[in-house]
């Protein structure tokens, strides 16, 4: 007989199972009864070895039951090594949207840092590998990869960019760290350009850490990011890196001279390793070895001449890198001989839930290249910016209620105006109507923010920047169109781009255009300049009018 109990400060839930198998759905049902509790703890008692079966099905949305429990140390740590989290339990726990306790997350990040810092900047791996590209917080797609390859019997090289853009970045990163702790000789985690403070502050990882854990866990994550190696050589033939090569070095041994325990953009070589790209006209670019990478606003494009010289100098076959989304999950850049000079691997299918691309991994046995493609797995829906449903829906409901109330008051005003002999009789009513109108405008602004809260953009906009999106339009966009319009989000981020949000806590990357416009003006001025423009029968859009210039005030320096 196996017993499952959920101990909480207020309530305890017990489940008696007829056999020695507990399904994850049993845990979900138990915890969901106490969904109002901020945190619960699962305790599992057994008389003999316990078997926990994962009966969830990604194809059935109703199986994704959010849970907020943490598993006690006694049960989540490996029975073989009590200093290491059990990766099987963590995998299923994260699948059901569970999380680690603050102490467990802290311990994991600190121990991972100590393990990573022992490695050199350039890893040397002398066995066949499976190379995985960018994951970007797509936890359920990461699990899809492990369905085809046993972790215990394979060696994995991850090319970086574990976090941001996707909404399960903590799950992806923490699970990979757990795997690294369990299989230090099988899991190799390189650093990507998103493993940095500037990118995670601009995109979603920082907000996700604050939402699911706290600022201390985020700081520990940044520290752990800096400990990851920068590149790897596989069987003396492949050079694995997130971005590419650099004109600042020719011999790969020079990479070990880089001080990697700092922000990416603080070192030239590290910036190039993590940010550079093949030239867009790679096959046609016969003249320039390197050119400024205007798409990234930093680092370089490298051409076929630069790659061939790099491979020849270091006696290598191919550069294998990530960093760029690909429609088929990969792209091969041919060299002057029969072998590919550069292979791009991107492992996040349907990137940002918008690209409709494949994900891919590459298998290399020392002689042969094999690429396996994947389609996306369904995942639980998360509101943009990790906003709760009450916060999300409040302005929609409030705006409609205030409109309804205004209609009644205005009708009352018309009636009283007809019956009244003096205008002073209507003054209190007019003031009340003015207050309701102001409230209605505020709700319209908040509603507009929520409608546009995403990293892509709506149909009316010319560019697909990070400031606004109507999510419903994503399915109608072709891969090439989405990639072109999303190009701003692929650039390095400056300090002045880390704008703040006004009415909601959300990462700057999902801040809508309306937020950007009112970020530097007072709320009273915003309300005066807001205009609600009808769009169709039921829709309406919020616009902020340009402030009228006053000639005399401008001359006197007040404008």
Coordinates of C-alpha atoms in Angstrom, one line a residue:
X1 CA 0.0 0.0 0.0
X2 CA 1.4 3.4 -1.0
X3 CA 0.3 6.6 0.6
X4 CA 0.6 10.1 -0.8
X5 CA 0.0 13.1 1.4
X6 CA 0.2 16.8 0.8
X7 CA 1.2 18.6 4.0
X8 CA 0.3 22.2 4.3
X9 CA 0.1 24.7 7.1
X10 CA -3.7 24.6 7.0
X11 CA -4.6 21.3 5.3
X12 CA -3.4 17.8 4.6
X13 CA -4.5 15.6 1.7
X14 CA -4.1 11.9 1.7
X15 CA -4.5 9.5 -1.2
X16 CA -4.6 5.7 -0.7
X17 CA -3.5 3.8 -3.8
X18 CA -4.6 0.2 -4.4
X19 CA -1.1 -0.7 -5.8
X20 CA 2.4 0.5 -5.6
X21 CA 2.2 2.9 -8.5
X22 CA 1.3 6.6 -8.1
X23 CA 0.4 8.5 -11.2
X24 CA 1.3 12.1 -11.6
X25 CA -2.4 12.9 -12.1
X26 CA -3.0 11.7 -8.5
X27 CA -0.6 14.3 -7.3
X28 CA -2.2 17.0 -9.4
X29 CA -5.7 16.2 -8.2
X30 CA -4.5 16.2 -4.6
X31 CA -2.7 19.5 -4.9
X32 CA -5.4 21.2 -6.9
X33 CA -7.8 20.8 -4.0
X34 CA -5.6 23.4 -2.2
X35 CA -4.8 25.7 -5.1
X36 CA -5.4 28.7 -2.8
X37 CA -2.4 27.7 -0.7
X38 CA 0.8 29.6 -1.7
X39 CA 3.0 26.5 -1.3
X40 CA 2.4 22.9 -0.4
X41 CA 4.8 20.1 0.3
X42 CA 4.4 16.6 -1.1
X43 CA 5.4 13.7 1.2
X44 CA 5.4 10.2 -0.2
X45 CA 5.4 7.3 2.2
X46 CA 6.0 3.7 1.0
X47 CA 6.6 0.3 2.5
X48 CA 8.8 -0.8 -0.4
X49 CA 10.4 0.7 -3.5
X50 CA 8.1 3.3 -5.0
X51 CA 7.3 3.6 -8.7
X52 CA 5.9 7.0 -9.9
X53 CA 4.4 6.8 -13.4
X54 CA 4.0 9.8 -15.7
X55 CA 0.5 9.4 -17.1
X56 CA 0.4 12.9 -18.6
X57 CA -0.2 13.3 -22.3
X58 CA 1.0 16.4 -24.2
X59 CA -1.8 16.1 -26.7
X60 CA -4.4 16.6 -24.1
X61 CA -4.5 20.1 -22.8
X62 CA -6.6 19.2 -19.8
X63 CA -3.7 17.1 -18.4
X64 CA -1.7 20.3 -17.8
X65 CA -2.8 20.9 -14.2
X66 CA -0.7 23.7 -12.6
X67 CA 0.7 22.8 -9.3
X68 CA 2.5 24.9 -6.7
X69 CA 4.0 22.3 -4.5
X70 CA 7.6 21.5 -3.8
X71 CA 9.0 18.1 -3.1
X72 CA 10.8 17.6 0.2
X73 CA 14.6 17.0 0.1
X74 CA 14.1 13.5 1.4
X75 CA 12.4 12.4 -1.7
X76 CA 13.7 14.7 -4.5
X77 CA 17.4 14.0 -3.9
X78 CA 18.9 10.8 -5.4
X79 CA 18.9 7.8 -3.2
X80 CA 22.4 6.9 -4.6
X81 CA 24.0 10.3 -4.0
X82 CA 22.2 12.5 -1.5
X83 CA 24.0 15.7 -2.8
X84 CA 22.4 15.4 -6.3
X85 CA 18.7 15.9 -7.3
X86 CA 17.1 12.9 -8.8
X87 CA 16.8 13.9 -12.5
X88 CA 13.8 11.6 -13.1
X89 CA 11.7 13.1 -10.3
X90 CA 12.7 16.6 -11.3
X91 CA 11.8 16.0 -15.0
X92 CA 8.2 14.8 -14.0
X93 CA 7.9 17.5 -11.4
X94 CA 8.7 20.3 -13.9
X95 CA 6.5 18.6 -16.5
X96 CA 3.6 19.2 -14.2
X97 CA 4.7 22.9 -13.6
X98 CA 6.1 22.2 -10.2
X99 CA 9.2 24.0 -9.0
X100 CA 12.1 23.6 -6.7
X101 CA 12.2 25.0 -3.2
X102 CA 14.3 28.1 -2.8
X103 CA 16.9 26.1 -0.9
X104 CA 17.0 23.4 -3.5
X105 CA 17.4 25.9 -6.4
X106 CA 20.1 27.8 -4.4
X107 CA 22.0 24.6 -3.7
X108 CA 21.7 23.4 -7.4
X109 CA 23.1 26.7 -8.7
X110 CA 25.9 26.9 -6.3
X111 CA 27.1 23.3 -6.8
X112 CA 26.7 23.7 -10.6
X113 CA 28.9 26.8 -10.5
X114 CA 31.6 24.9 -8.6
X115 CA 31.4 22.0 -11.1
X116 CA 31.5 24.3 -14.2
X117 CA 34.4 26.5 -13.1
X118 CA 36.7 23.4 -13.1
X119 CA 36.3 23.3 -16.9
X120 CA 38.5 25.2 -19.3
X121 CA 37.0 27.7 -21.7
X122 CA 37.6 25.2 -24.5
X123 CA 36.3 21.7 -23.8
X124 CA 37.9 18.6 -25.5
X125 CA 35.5 15.8 -26.0
X126 CA 36.8 12.5 -27.5
X127 CA 33.7 10.5 -28.1
X128 CA 30.5 10.6 -30.3
X129 CA 28.1 13.3 -29.4
X130 CA 24.5 14.6 -29.9
X131 CA 24.7 18.3 -30.5
X132 CA 21.7 20.4 -29.4
X133 CA 21.1 24.0 -30.4
X134 CA 19.1 26.8 -28.9
X135 CA 16.3 25.7 -26.5
X136 CA 15.0 29.1 -25.4
X137 CA 12.8 28.1 -22.5
X138 CA 10.9 25.4 -24.5
X139 CA 11.0 22.7 -21.8
X140 CA 8.5 20.4 -23.4
X141 CA 10.4 20.4 -26.7
X142 CA 13.6 19.6 -24.7
X143 CA 11.9 16.5 -23.2
X144 CA 11.0 15.5 -26.8
X145 CA 14.7 15.2 -27.6
X146 CA 15.4 13.0 -24.7
X147 CA 12.6 10.6 -25.8
X148 CA 14.8 9.5 -28.7
X149 CA 18.2 9.4 -26.9
X150 CA 18.9 7.8 -23.5
X151 CA 20.8 10.2 -21.3
X152 CA 22.8 7.5 -19.6
X153 CA 24.3 6.0 -22.8
X154 CA 24.8 9.2 -24.9
X155 CA 26.9 12.3 -24.7
X156 CA 25.2 15.7 -25.3
X157 CA 26.8 19.0 -26.2
X158 CA 24.4 22.0 -25.8
X159 CA 25.3 25.1 -27.7
X160 CA 23.8 27.6 -25.3
X161 CA 20.7 29.9 -25.2
X162 CA 18.8 27.9 -22.7
X163 CA 16.7 30.8 -21.5
X164 CA 14.5 33.7 -22.7
X165 CA 11.8 33.9 -25.3
X166 CA 10.1 30.8 -24.0
X167 CA 8.1 30.7 -20.7
X168 CA 9.7 27.7 -19.1
X169 CA 13.3 29.0 -19.0
X170 CA 13.9 28.1 -15.3
X171 CA 12.7 24.6 -16.0
X172 CA 15.0 24.2 -19.0
X173 CA 18.1 25.6 -17.3
X174 CA 17.6 23.9 -13.9
X175 CA 16.8 20.6 -15.5
X176 CA 20.0 20.8 -17.6
X177 CA 22.0 21.6 -14.5
X178 CA 20.5 18.6 -12.7
X179 CA 21.5 16.4 -15.7
X180 CA 25.0 17.9 -15.6
X181 CA 25.3 17.1 -11.9
X182 CA 24.0 13.5 -12.5
X183 CA 26.1 12.9 -15.6
X184 CA 29.1 15.2 -15.6
X185 CA 30.9 13.2 -18.4
X186 CA 27.7 13.0 -20.6
X187 CA 26.3 16.5 -20.5
X188 CA 28.3 19.6 -21.7
X189 CA 26.7 23.0 -21.4
X190 CA 28.2 25.8 -23.4
X191 CA 27.4 29.5 -22.9
X192 CA 25.1 31.4 -25.3
X193 CA 24.6 35.1 -25.8
X194 CA 21.4 35.0 -23.8
X195 CA 23.2 33.6 -20.7
X196 CA 23.9 37.2 -19.7
X197 CA 22.5 39.9 -17.5
X198 CA 21.7 42.3 -20.3
X199 CA 19.7 39.8 -22.4
X200 CA 17.8 38.2 -19.5
X201 CA 16.9 41.6 -18.1
X202 CA 15.5 42.7 -21.4
X203 CA 13.7 39.4 -22.2
X204 CA 11.8 37.1 -19.9
X205 CA 14.2 35.1 -17.8
X206 CA 14.6 37.7 -15.0
X207 CA 10.9 38.2 -14.7
X208 CA 10.3 34.4 -14.7
X209 CA 12.9 34.0 -11.9
X210 CA 11.2 36.7 -9.8
X211 CA 7.8 35.2 -10.5
X212 CA 8.8 31.6 -9.7
X213 CA 11.6 32.1 -7.2
X214 CA 13.3 35.4 -6.1
X215 CA 16.0 37.9 -6.9
X216 CA 18.6 35.9 -5.1
X217 CA 18.0 32.9 -7.4
X218 CA 18.3 35.2 -10.4
X219 CA 21.6 36.5 -9.2
X220 CA 22.9 33.0 -8.6
X221 CA 21.8 32.1 -12.2
X222 CA 23.8 35.0 -13.6
X223 CA 26.8 33.8 -11.6
X224 CA 26.3 30.3 -13.0
X225 CA 25.9 31.6 -16.6
X226 CA 29.4 33.0 -16.4
X227 CA 30.9 29.7 -15.4
X228 CA 29.9 27.8 -18.6
X229 CA 32.6 27.0 -21.1
X230 CA 32.7 28.9 -24.3
X231 CA 33.4 26.3 -26.9
X232 CA 34.2 22.6 -27.5
X233 CA 36.3 20.5 -29.9
X234 CA 34.7 17.1 -30.6
X235 CA 36.9 14.2 -31.6
X236 CA 39.4 16.7 -33.1
X237 CA 37.0 17.5 -36.0
X238 CA 34.2 19.7 -34.9
X239 CA 34.4 23.1 -33.3
X240 CA 31.2 23.6 -31.3
X241 CA 30.3 27.2 -30.3
X242 CA 27.2 29.3 -29.9
X243 CA 27.9 32.0 -32.5
X244 CA 31.1 31.5 -34.5
X245 CA 34.7 32.6 -35.0
X246 CA 36.5 35.8 -34.5
X247 CA 39.2 37.8 -36.3
X248 CA 40.8 38.4 -32.8
X249 CA 42.3 34.8 -32.8
X250 CA 43.3 32.1 -35.2
X251 CA 44.4 29.3 -32.9
X252 CA 41.7 27.8 -30.8
X253 CA 44.0 27.4 -27.9
X254 CA 43.8 31.2 -27.4
X255 CA 40.2 30.8 -26.2
X256 CA 41.6 29.4 -22.9
X257 CA 43.2 32.8 -22.3
X258 CA 39.8 34.6 -22.1
X259 CA 38.5 35.5 -18.7
X260 CA 35.0 34.1 -19.1
X261 CA 33.6 34.9 -15.6
X262 CA 32.0 38.2 -16.6
X263 CA 29.4 39.7 -18.9
X264 CA 29.6 38.6 -22.5
X265 CA 30.1 42.0 -24.1
X266 CA 33.0 42.9 -21.8
X267 CA 35.4 40.8 -23.9
X268 CA 36.0 41.0 -27.6
X269 CA 36.8 37.3 -28.2
X270 CA 33.9 36.1 -26.0
X271 CA 31.5 38.5 -27.8
X272 CA 32.5 37.1 -31.2
X273 CA 32.3 33.5 -30.1
X274 CA 28.7 34.1 -28.8
X275 CA 27.4 36.7 -31.2
X276 CA 28.9 36.3 -34.7
X277 CA 27.1 34.8 -37.7
X278 CA 27.9 33.4 -41.2
X279 CA 27.6 36.2 -43.8
X280 CA 24.1 36.4 -45.3
X281 CA 25.7 36.1 -48.7
X282 CA 28.1 33.4 -47.5
X283 CA 28.4 31.4 -50.7
X284 CA 28.8 34.6 -52.8
X285 CA 31.1 36.5 -50.3
X286 CA 34.5 35.7 -51.9
X287 CA 36.2 39.0 -50.9
X288 CA 35.7 39.9 -47.3
X289 CA 36.8 37.6 -44.5
X290 CA 34.8 39.6 -41.9
X291 CA 32.2 42.3 -42.0
X292 CA 30.4 44.2 -39.3
X293 CA 27.3 42.3 -38.1
X294 CA 24.6 45.0 -38.6
X295 CA 21.9 42.5 -37.8
X296 CA 23.2 42.1 -34.3
X297 CA 24.6 45.6 -33.8
X298 CA 27.8 44.0 -32.6
X299 CA 30.5 41.4 -33.6
X300 CA 31.0 40.2 -37.1
X301 CA 29.7 38.3 -40.1
X302 CA 32.3 35.8 -41.3
X303 CA 32.7 34.6 -44.9
X304 CA 33.8 31.5 -46.5
X305 CA 37.5 32.6 -46.7
X306 CA 37.6 33.3 -43.0
X307 CA 36.0 29.9 -42.2
X308 CA 38.3 27.9 -44.5
X309 CA 41.4 29.6 -43.0
X310 CA 40.2 28.9 -39.5
X311 CA 39.5 25.2 -40.2
X312 CA 42.8 24.8 -41.9
X313 CA 44.8 26.5 -39.2
X314 CA 43.2 24.3 -36.5
X315 CA 43.0 21.1 -38.6
X316 CA 39.2 20.9 -38.1
X317 CA 36.4 19.7 -40.4
X318 CA 33.4 21.8 -39.4
X319 CA 32.1 24.7 -37.2
X320 CA 28.9 23.6 -35.5
X321 CA 26.9 26.5 -34.0
X322 CA 23.4 27.7 -33.0
X323 CA 22.3 31.3 -32.5
X324 CA 20.0 31.6 -35.6
X325 CA 16.5 30.2 -36.1
X326 CA 16.2 27.9 -39.2
X327 CA 13.1 26.9 -40.9
X328 CA 14.1 23.3 -41.1
X329 CA 16.0 23.4 -37.8
X330 CA 19.4 23.4 -39.4
X331 CA 21.4 24.9 -42.2
X332 CA 24.5 23.6 -44.0
X333 CA 27.2 26.0 -45.3
X334 CA 29.4 24.2 -47.8
X335 CA 33.2 24.7 -47.8
X336 CA 35.7 24.4 -50.6
X337 CA 35.9 20.6 -50.1
X338 CA 33.1 18.0 -49.8
X339 CA 32.7 18.5 -46.1
X340 CA 30.3 21.3 -44.7
X341 CA 32.3 24.2 -43.4
X342 CA 29.5 25.5 -41.0
X343 CA 26.4 23.8 -39.7
X344 CA 23.8 25.8 -37.8
X345 CA 21.6 23.7 -35.4
X346 CA 18.5 25.2 -33.8
X347 CA 16.5 23.0 -31.5
X348 CA 13.5 25.1 -30.6
X349 CA 10.6 24.1 -32.9
X350 CA 7.9 26.7 -33.6
X351 CA 10.2 29.3 -32.0
X352 CA 8.3 31.9 -29.9
X353 CA 5.1 30.0 -30.8
X354 CA 5.2 31.9 -34.1
X355 CA 7.8 30.7 -36.5
X356 CA 6.3 27.3 -37.4
X357 CA 9.9 26.0 -37.9
X358 CA 11.3 22.6 -37.1
X359 CA 13.8 21.9 -34.4
X360 CA 16.8 19.8 -35.0
X361 CA 19.7 18.0 -33.3
X362 CA 22.9 16.6 -34.9
X363 CA 24.5 13.2 -34.2
X364 CA 28.2 12.9 -34.9
X365 CA 30.0 9.5 -34.5
X366 CA 33.5 10.7 -35.6
X367 CA 32.9 10.1 -39.3
X368 CA 29.2 10.7 -40.2
X369 CA 26.9 13.6 -39.7
X370 CA 23.2 12.8 -39.0
X371 CA 20.5 15.5 -38.4
X372 CA 17.2 14.7 -36.8
X373 CA 14.3 17.1 -37.1
X374 CA 11.4 17.6 -34.7
X375 CA 8.0 19.3 -34.6
X376 CA 6.9 21.2 -31.5
X377 CA 5.2 19.6 -28.6
X378 CA 2.1 21.2 -27.0
X379 CA 2.7 23.0 -23.8
X380 CA 0.6 24.7 -21.1
X381 CA -0.5 28.2 -21.9
X382 CA 1.0 31.0 -19.9
X383 CA -0.2 34.6 -20.0
X384 CA 2.4 37.0 -21.3
X385 CA 4.7 38.4 -18.6
X386 CA 3.4 35.7 -16.2
X387 CA 0.4 37.8 -15.3
X388 CA -2.3 36.1 -13.3
X389 CA -5.8 35.8 -14.9
X390 CA -7.4 38.3 -12.4
X391 CA -4.8 41.0 -13.2
X392 CA -5.1 40.2 -16.9
X393 CA -8.9 40.4 -17.1
X394 CA -9.5 43.3 -14.7
X395 CA -9.1 46.2 -17.2
X396 CA -11.3 44.4 -19.8
X397 CA -14.2 44.0 -17.4
X398 CA -13.7 47.4 -15.7
X399 CA -13.7 49.2 -19.0
X400 CA -17.0 47.7 -20.1
X401 CA -18.6 48.3 -16.7
X402 CA -17.5 51.9 -16.7
X403 CA -18.9 52.3 -20.2
X404 CA -22.2 50.9 -19.1
X405 CA -22.2 53.2 -16.0
X406 CA -21.4 56.2 -18.2
X407 CA -24.3 55.5 -20.5
X408 CA -26.6 55.5 -17.6
X409 CA -25.2 58.7 -16.1
X410 CA -25.2 60.5 -19.4
X411 CA -28.9 59.5 -19.9
X412 CA -29.6 60.7 -16.4
X413 CA -27.8 64.0 -17.1
X414 CA -29.9 64.6 -20.3
X415 CA -33.1 63.9 -18.3
X416 CA -32.1 66.2 -15.4
X417 CA -30.9 69.0 -17.9
X418 CA -34.4 69.0 -19.4
X419 CA -36.2 69.3 -16.1
X420 CA -33.6 71.6 -14.3
X421 CA -33.8 75.4 -14.6
X422 CA -30.2 76.1 -13.6
X423 CA -26.8 74.6 -14.6
X424 CA -25.6 74.4 -11.0
X425 CA -28.0 71.6 -10.3
X426 CA -26.1 69.3 -12.6
X427 CA -22.6 70.2 -11.3
X428 CA -22.2 67.2 -8.9
X429 CA -23.4 64.9 -11.6
X430 CA -21.1 66.3 -14.2
X431 CA -18.1 66.0 -11.8
X432 CA -19.1 62.4 -11.2
X433 CA -19.3 61.7 -14.9
X434 CA -15.9 63.3 -15.4
X435 CA -14.4 60.9 -12.8
X436 CA -15.9 57.9 -14.5
X437 CA -14.6 59.0 -17.9
X438 CA -11.1 59.3 -16.5
X439 CA -11.4 55.9 -15.0
X440 CA -12.6 54.5 -18.3
X441 CA -9.6 56.0 -20.1
X442 CA -7.3 54.4 -17.6
X443 CA -8.9 51.0 -18.1
X444 CA -8.6 51.5 -21.8
X445 CA -4.9 52.1 -21.5
X446 CA -4.4 49.0 -19.4
X447 CA -6.6 46.9 -21.7
X448 CA -4.5 48.1 -24.7
X449 CA -1.3 47.1 -22.9
X450 CA -2.6 43.6 -22.2
X451 CA -3.8 43.1 -25.8
X452 CA -0.4 44.0 -27.2
X453 CA 1.7 42.3 -24.5
X454 CA 4.1 40.0 -26.4
X455 CA 7.5 39.9 -28.1
X456 CA 6.0 40.1 -31.6
X457 CA 3.6 42.7 -33.2
X458 CA 0.1 43.2 -34.6
X459 CA -1.0 43.2 -38.2
X460 CA -1.1 47.0 -38.5
X461 CA 2.6 47.5 -37.6
X462 CA 5.3 47.6 -40.2
X463 CA 7.9 45.9 -38.0
X464 CA 7.7 43.0 -35.7
X465 CA 9.4 44.6 -32.7
X466 CA 9.3 43.6 -29.1
X467 CA 6.9 46.3 -28.1
X468 CA 3.6 45.0 -29.3
X469 CA 1.7 42.0 -30.6
X470 CA -1.7 40.6 -31.3
X471 CA -1.0 37.0 -30.6
X472 CA -3.9 35.7 -32.7
X473 CA -2.1 36.8 -35.9
X474 CA 0.9 34.5 -35.5
X475 CA -0.6 31.5 -37.3
X476 CA -1.2 33.6 -40.3
X477 CA 2.4 34.7 -40.6
X478 CA 4.9 32.8 -42.8
X479 CA 8.3 31.8 -41.4
X480 CA 10.2 34.3 -43.5
X481 CA 7.9 37.1 -42.6
X482 CA 8.1 36.4 -38.9
X483 CA 11.9 36.1 -39.0
X484 CA 12.3 39.4 -40.9
X485 CA 10.0 41.3 -38.5
X486 CA 11.5 39.8 -35.4
X487 CA 15.0 40.9 -36.3
X488 CA 15.1 43.7 -33.7
X489 CA 14.8 41.1 -30.9
X490 CA 17.9 39.3 -32.2
X491 CA 20.2 42.3 -31.6
X492 CA 22.3 43.1 -28.6
X493 CA 20.5 45.3 -26.0
X494 CA 21.6 48.6 -24.7
X495 CA 20.8 50.1 -21.2
X496 CA 18.4 52.7 -22.6
X497 CA 16.3 50.0 -24.2
X498 CA 15.5 48.4 -20.8
X499 CA 12.2 50.4 -20.6
X500 CA 9.9 50.1 -17.6
X501 CA 6.3 49.1 -17.8
X502 CA 3.6 51.3 -16.3
X503 CA 0.6 49.3 -15.1
X504 CA 2.0 45.7 -15.1
X505 CA 5.2 43.9 -14.2
X506 CA 6.5 42.4 -17.3
X507 CA 9.9 42.1 -19.1
X508 CA 10.8 45.0 -21.4
X509 CA 10.8 42.7 -24.4
X510 CA 7.0 42.2 -24.2
X511 CA 6.2 45.8 -23.3
X512 CA 3.7 47.1 -25.8
X513 CA 3.9 50.3 -27.8
X514 CA 1.4 52.1 -25.6
X515 CA 3.8 51.6 -22.6
X516 CA 6.7 52.9 -24.5
X517 CA 4.9 56.1 -25.4
X518 CA 3.7 56.9 -21.9
X519 CA 6.9 55.8 -20.1
X520 CA 8.3 59.3 -20.0
X521 CA 5.2 61.4 -19.3
X522 CA 3.0 61.9 -16.2
X523 CA -0.2 59.9 -15.9
X524 CA -2.3 63.1 -15.7
X525 CA -0.9 64.3 -19.0
X526 CA -1.4 60.8 -20.5
X527 CA -5.1 60.8 -19.6
X528 CA -5.5 64.2 -21.2
X529 CA -3.9 63.1 -24.5
X530 CA -5.5 59.7 -24.8
X531 CA -8.0 59.1 -27.6
X532 CA -10.1 55.9 -28.0
X533 CA -10.4 55.2 -31.7
X534 CA -13.2 52.8 -32.8
X535 CA -12.1 49.8 -35.0
X536 CA -15.0 47.9 -36.4
X537 CA -18.1 46.9 -34.6
X538 CA -16.7 45.8 -31.3
X539 CA -13.0 46.7 -31.3
X540 CA -11.4 49.9 -30.3
X541 CA -7.8 51.1 -30.1
X542 CA -6.1 53.5 -27.7
X543 CA -3.9 56.3 -29.2
X544 CA -1.9 59.1 -27.6
X545 CA -2.2 62.4 -29.4
X546 CA 1.0 64.5 -30.0
X547 CA 1.2 67.4 -27.6
X548 CA 0.3 70.7 -29.2
X549 CA 3.3 73.1 -29.2
X550 CA 2.7 76.5 -27.7
X551 CA 4.9 79.1 -29.5
X552 CA 5.3 81.4 -26.6
X553 CA 6.0 78.6 -24.1
X554 CA 8.6 77.2 -26.4
X555 CA 10.4 80.5 -26.7
X556 CA 10.4 80.9 -22.9
X557 CA 11.9 77.4 -22.6
X558 CA 8.9 75.7 -20.9
X559 CA 8.4 73.2 -23.8

